[in-house]
Short mmCIF file of C-alpha atoms in Angstrom, two decimals:
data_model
loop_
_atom_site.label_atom_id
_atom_site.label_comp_id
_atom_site.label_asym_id
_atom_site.label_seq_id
_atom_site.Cartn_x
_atom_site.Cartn_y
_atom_site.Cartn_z
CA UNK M 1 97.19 116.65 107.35
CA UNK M 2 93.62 118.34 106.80
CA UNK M 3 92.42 114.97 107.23
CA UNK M 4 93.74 114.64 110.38
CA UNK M 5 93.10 118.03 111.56
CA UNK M 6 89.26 117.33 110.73
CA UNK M 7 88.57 114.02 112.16
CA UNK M 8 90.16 114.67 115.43
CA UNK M 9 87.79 117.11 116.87
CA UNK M 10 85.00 114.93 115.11
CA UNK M 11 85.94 111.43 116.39
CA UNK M 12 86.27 113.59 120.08
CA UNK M 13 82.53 114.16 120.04
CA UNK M 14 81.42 110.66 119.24
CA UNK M 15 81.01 107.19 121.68
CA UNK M 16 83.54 104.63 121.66
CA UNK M 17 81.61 102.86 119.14
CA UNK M 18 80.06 105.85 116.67
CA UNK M 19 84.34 106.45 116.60
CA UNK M 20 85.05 103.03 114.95
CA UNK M 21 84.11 104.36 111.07
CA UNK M 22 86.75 107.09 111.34
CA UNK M 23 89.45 105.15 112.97
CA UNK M 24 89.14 102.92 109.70
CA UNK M 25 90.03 105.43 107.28
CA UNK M 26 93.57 105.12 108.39
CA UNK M 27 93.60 101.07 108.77
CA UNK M 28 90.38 99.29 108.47
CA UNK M 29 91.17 96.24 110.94
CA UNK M 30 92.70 98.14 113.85
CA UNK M 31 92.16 96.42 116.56
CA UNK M 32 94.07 98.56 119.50
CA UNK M 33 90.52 101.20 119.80
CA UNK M 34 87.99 97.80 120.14
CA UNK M 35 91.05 96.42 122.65
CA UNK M 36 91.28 99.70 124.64
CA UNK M 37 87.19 99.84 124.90
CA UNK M 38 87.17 95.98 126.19
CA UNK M 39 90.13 96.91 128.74
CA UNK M 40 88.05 99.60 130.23
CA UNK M 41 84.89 97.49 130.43
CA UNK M 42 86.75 94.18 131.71
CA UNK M 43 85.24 92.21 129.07
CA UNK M 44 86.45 89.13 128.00
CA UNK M 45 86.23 88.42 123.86
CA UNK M 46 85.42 85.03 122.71
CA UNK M 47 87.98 82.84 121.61
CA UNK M 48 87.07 82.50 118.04
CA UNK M 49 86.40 86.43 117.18
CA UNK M 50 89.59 86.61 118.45
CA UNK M 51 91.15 84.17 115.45
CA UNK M 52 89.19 85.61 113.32
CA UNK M 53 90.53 89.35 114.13
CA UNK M 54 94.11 87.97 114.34
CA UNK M 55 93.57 86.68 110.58
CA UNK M 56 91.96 89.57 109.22
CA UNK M 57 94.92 91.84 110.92
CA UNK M 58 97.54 89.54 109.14
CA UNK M 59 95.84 89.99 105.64
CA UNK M 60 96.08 93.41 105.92
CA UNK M 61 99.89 93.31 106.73
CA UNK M 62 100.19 91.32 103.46
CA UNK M 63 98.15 94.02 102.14
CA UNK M 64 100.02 97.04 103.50
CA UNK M 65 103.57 95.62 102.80
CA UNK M 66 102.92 94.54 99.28
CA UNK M 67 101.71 98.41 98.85
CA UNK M 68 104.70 99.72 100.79
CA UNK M 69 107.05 97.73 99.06
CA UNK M 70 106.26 97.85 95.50
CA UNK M 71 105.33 101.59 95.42
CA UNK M 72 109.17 102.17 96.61
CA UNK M 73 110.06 100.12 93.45
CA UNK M 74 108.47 102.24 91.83
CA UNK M 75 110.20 105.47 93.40
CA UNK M 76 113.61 103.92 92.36
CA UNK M 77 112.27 103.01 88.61
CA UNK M 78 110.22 99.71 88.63
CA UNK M 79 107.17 99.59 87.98
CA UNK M 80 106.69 95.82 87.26
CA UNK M 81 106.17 95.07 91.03
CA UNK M 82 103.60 97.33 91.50
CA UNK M 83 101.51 96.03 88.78
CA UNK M 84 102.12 92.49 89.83
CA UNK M 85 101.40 92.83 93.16
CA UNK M 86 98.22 94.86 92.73
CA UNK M 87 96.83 91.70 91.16
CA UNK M 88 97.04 89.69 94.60
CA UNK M 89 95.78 92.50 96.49
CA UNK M 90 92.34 92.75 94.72
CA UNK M 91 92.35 89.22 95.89
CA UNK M 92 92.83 90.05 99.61
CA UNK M 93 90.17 93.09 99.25
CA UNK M 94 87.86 90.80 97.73
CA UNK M 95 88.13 88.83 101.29
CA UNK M 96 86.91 91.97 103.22
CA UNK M 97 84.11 92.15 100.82
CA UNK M 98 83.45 88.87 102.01
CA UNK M 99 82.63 90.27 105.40
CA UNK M 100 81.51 93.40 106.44
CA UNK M 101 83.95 95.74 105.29
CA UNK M 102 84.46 98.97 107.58
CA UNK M 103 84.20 98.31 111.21
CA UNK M 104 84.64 95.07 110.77
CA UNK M 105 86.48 95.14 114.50
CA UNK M 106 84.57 96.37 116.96
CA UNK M 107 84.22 96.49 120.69
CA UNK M 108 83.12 92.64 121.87
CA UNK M 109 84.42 90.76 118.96
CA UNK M 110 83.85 90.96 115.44
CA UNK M 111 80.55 92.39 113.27
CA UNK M 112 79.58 89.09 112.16
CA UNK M 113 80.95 85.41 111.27
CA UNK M 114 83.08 84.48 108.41
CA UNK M 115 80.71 83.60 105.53
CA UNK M 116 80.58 80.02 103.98
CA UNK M 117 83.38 78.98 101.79
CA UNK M 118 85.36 82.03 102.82
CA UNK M 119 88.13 80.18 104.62
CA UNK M 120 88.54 78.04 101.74
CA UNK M 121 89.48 81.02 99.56
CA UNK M 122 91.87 82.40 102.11
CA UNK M 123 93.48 78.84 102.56
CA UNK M 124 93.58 79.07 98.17
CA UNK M 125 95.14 82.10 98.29
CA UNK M 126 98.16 80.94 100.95
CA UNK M 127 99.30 78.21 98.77
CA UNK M 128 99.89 79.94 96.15
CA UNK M 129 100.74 83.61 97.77
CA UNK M 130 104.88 82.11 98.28
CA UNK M 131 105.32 81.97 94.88
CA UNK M 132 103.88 85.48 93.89
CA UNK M 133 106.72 86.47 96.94
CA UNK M 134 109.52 84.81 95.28
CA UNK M 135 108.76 86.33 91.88
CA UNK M 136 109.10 89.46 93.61
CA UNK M 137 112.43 89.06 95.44
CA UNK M 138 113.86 88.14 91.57
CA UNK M 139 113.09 90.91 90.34
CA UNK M 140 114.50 92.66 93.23
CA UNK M 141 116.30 91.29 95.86
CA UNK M 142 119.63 90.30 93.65
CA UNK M 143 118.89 93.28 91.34
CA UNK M 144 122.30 95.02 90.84
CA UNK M 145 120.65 98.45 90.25
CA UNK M 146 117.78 97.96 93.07
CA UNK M 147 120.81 97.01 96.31
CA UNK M 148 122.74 100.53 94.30
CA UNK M 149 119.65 102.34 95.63
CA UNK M 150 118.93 100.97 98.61
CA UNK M 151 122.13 99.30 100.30
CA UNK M 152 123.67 101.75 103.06
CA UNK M 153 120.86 103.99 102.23
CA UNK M 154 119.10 105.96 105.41
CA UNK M 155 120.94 104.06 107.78
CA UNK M 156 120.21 104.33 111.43
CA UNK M 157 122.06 102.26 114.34
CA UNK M 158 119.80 100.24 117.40
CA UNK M 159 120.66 103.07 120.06
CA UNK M 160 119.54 105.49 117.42
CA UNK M 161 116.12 104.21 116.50
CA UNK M 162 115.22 103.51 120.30
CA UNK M 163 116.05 107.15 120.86
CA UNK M 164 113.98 108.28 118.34
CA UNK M 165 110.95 106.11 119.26
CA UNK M 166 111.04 103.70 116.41
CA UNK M 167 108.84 100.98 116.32
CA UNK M 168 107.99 98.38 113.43
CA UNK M 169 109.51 97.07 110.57
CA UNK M 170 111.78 100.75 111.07
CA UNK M 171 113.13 99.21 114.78
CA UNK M 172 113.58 95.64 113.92
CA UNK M 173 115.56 96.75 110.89
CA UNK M 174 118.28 98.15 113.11
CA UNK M 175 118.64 95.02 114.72
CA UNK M 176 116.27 95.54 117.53
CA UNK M 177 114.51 91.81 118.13
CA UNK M 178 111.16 93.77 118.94
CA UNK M 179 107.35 92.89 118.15
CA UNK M 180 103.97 93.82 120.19
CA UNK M 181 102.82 90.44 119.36
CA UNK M 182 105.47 88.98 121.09
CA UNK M 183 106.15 91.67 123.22
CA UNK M 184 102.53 92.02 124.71
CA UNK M 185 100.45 89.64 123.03
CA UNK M 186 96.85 90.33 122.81
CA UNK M 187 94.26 88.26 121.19
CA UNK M 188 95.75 84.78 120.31
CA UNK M 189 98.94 85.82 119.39
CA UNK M 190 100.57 83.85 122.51
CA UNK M 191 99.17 80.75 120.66
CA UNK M 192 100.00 81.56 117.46
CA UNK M 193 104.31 81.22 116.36
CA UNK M 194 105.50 82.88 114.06
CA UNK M 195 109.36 84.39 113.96
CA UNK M 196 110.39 87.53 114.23
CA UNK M 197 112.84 89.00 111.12
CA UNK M 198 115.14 91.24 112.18
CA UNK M 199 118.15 93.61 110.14
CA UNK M 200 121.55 94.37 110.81
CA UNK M 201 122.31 97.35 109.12
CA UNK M 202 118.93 99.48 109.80
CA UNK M 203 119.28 100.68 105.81
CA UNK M 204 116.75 100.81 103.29
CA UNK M 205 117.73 97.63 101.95
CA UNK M 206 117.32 95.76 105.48
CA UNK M 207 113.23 97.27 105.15
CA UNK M 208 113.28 95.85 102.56
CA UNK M 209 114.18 92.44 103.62
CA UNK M 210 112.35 92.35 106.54
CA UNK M 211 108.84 93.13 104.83
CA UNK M 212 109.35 90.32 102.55
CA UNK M 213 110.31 88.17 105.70
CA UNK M 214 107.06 89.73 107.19
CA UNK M 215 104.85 88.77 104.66
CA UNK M 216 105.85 84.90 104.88
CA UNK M 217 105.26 85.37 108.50
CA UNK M 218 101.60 86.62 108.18
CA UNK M 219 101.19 83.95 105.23
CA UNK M 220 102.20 81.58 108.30
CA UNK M 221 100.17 82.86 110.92
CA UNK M 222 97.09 83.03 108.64
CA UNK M 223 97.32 78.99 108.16
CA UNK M 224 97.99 78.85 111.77
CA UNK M 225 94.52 80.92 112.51
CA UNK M 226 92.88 78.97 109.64
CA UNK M 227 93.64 75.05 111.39
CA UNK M 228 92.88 76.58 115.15
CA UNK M 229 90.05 78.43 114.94
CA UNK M 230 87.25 76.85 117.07
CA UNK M 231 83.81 77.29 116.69
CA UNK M 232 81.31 79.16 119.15
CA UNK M 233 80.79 82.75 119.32
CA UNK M 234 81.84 85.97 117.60
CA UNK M 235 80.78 88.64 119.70
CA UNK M 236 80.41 88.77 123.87
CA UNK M 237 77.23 88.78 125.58
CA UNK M 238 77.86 91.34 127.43
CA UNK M 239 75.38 94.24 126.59
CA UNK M 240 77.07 96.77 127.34
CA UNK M 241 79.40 96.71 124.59
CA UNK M 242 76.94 94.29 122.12
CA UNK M 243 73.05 93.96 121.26
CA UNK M 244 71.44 91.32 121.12
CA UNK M 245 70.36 90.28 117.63
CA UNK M 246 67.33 91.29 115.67
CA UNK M 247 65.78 88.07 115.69
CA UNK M 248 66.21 88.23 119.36
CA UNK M 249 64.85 91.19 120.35
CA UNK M 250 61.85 90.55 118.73
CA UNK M 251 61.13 87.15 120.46
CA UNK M 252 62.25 88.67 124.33
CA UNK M 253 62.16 91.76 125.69
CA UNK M 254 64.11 90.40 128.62
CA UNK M 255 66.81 89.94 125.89
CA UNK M 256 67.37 93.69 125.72
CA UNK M 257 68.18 94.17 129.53
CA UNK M 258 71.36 95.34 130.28
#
């Protein structure tokens, strides 16, 4: 909550794009402050930043869910899953380390192009990602003691969690068939198919489910993103959101001109 309290009067005195550092500290590959930017300035993003966003926004859902749901194993007295799953998310970090890390999304597309070799480890890391899911739903989803803790647990109904401005995994668990990438798409997501899990009971056990579900999904989308994505560009031309490159800049001075 200091955090918070802090960085809001901060991020309030910077430009759209001096903001960009300390809207990662909450999620590095948000996407929503480069998209409201680009909105405003009627710019159009080229085709393959936006795959390459779209990927790096599904890797961190793998990311964020494997946190989510192995650190609640471990607040009802498992701490196998965490350690498991910790292993494949070094992997996944190790793929922002492959680009630029922090403000990786920004206004006009992306920092810079996927390095050499880097889609090849992603497209490793899919294959085998599945079975690193199933060993986690036998250690859990069956588990006698694990559906004791979770099964009827914190349940709210549809009308309830659309009342109370649900949204997420927290909506679609009550049984709500709802998803801003299907809902609004943005970027390629109207290319891109992936389905939509949703719960029945809206307990802690239906979470559950439907972050496992999720994580296929993204694992799906991510190949998807991986056999589209065309060549060309990564950021717009337009300089009003972008500069032109260093090497640029010093060959034209008419390549500065806004």
């Amino acid at each position: 909550m200091q955090v918070n309290v802090y960085k809001k009067p901060v991020v309030n005195l910077r430009s759209s794009f001096r903001r960009r550092p300390y809207l990662c500290f909450y999620d590095g590959p948000r996407t929503r402050p480069s998209s409201a930017v680009e909105r405003l300035l009627n710019c159009e993003v080229p085709l393959r930043a936006q795959y390459i966003r779209v990927l790096f926004r599904e890797i961190t859902q793998i990311s964020n869910h494997s946190l989510a749901l192995t650190t609640y194993a471990m607040d009802v007295g498992a701490s196998t899953p965490f350690l498991w799953a910790f292993e494949e998310r070094e992997k996944l970090l190790e793929f922002y380390e492959g680009v630029s890390g922090a403000s990786f999304i920004r206004p006009g597309g992306v920092a810079q192009d996927l390095p050499l070799g880097l889609c090849i480890y992603i497209d490793s890391f899919t294959q085998q990602f599945a079975s690193r899911i199933d060993e986690l739903e036998e250690m859990s989803t069956d588990n006698r003691i694990w559906k004791q803790r979770l099964v009827d647990i914190g349940t709210v109904t549809a009308p309830q969690a659309k009342d109370w401005g649900f949204s997420g995994v927290m909506l679609r668990g009550s049984g709500v068939c709802w998803d801003l990438r299907k809902a609004a798409p943005y970027d390629v997501h109207d290319q891109l198919d992936p389905d939509i899990p949703v719960g029945t009971r809206g307990d802690r056990y239906n979470h559950y489910c439907i972050r496992i579900e999720e994580m296929r999904q993204s694992v799906r989308i991510i190949v998807q993103c991986l056999n589209q994505m065309p060549s060309g560009m990564i950021k717009t031309d337009d300089r009003k959101l972008c500069p032109p490159s260093r090497s640029r800049m010093k060959l034209s001075i008419e390549s500065c001109a806004v």
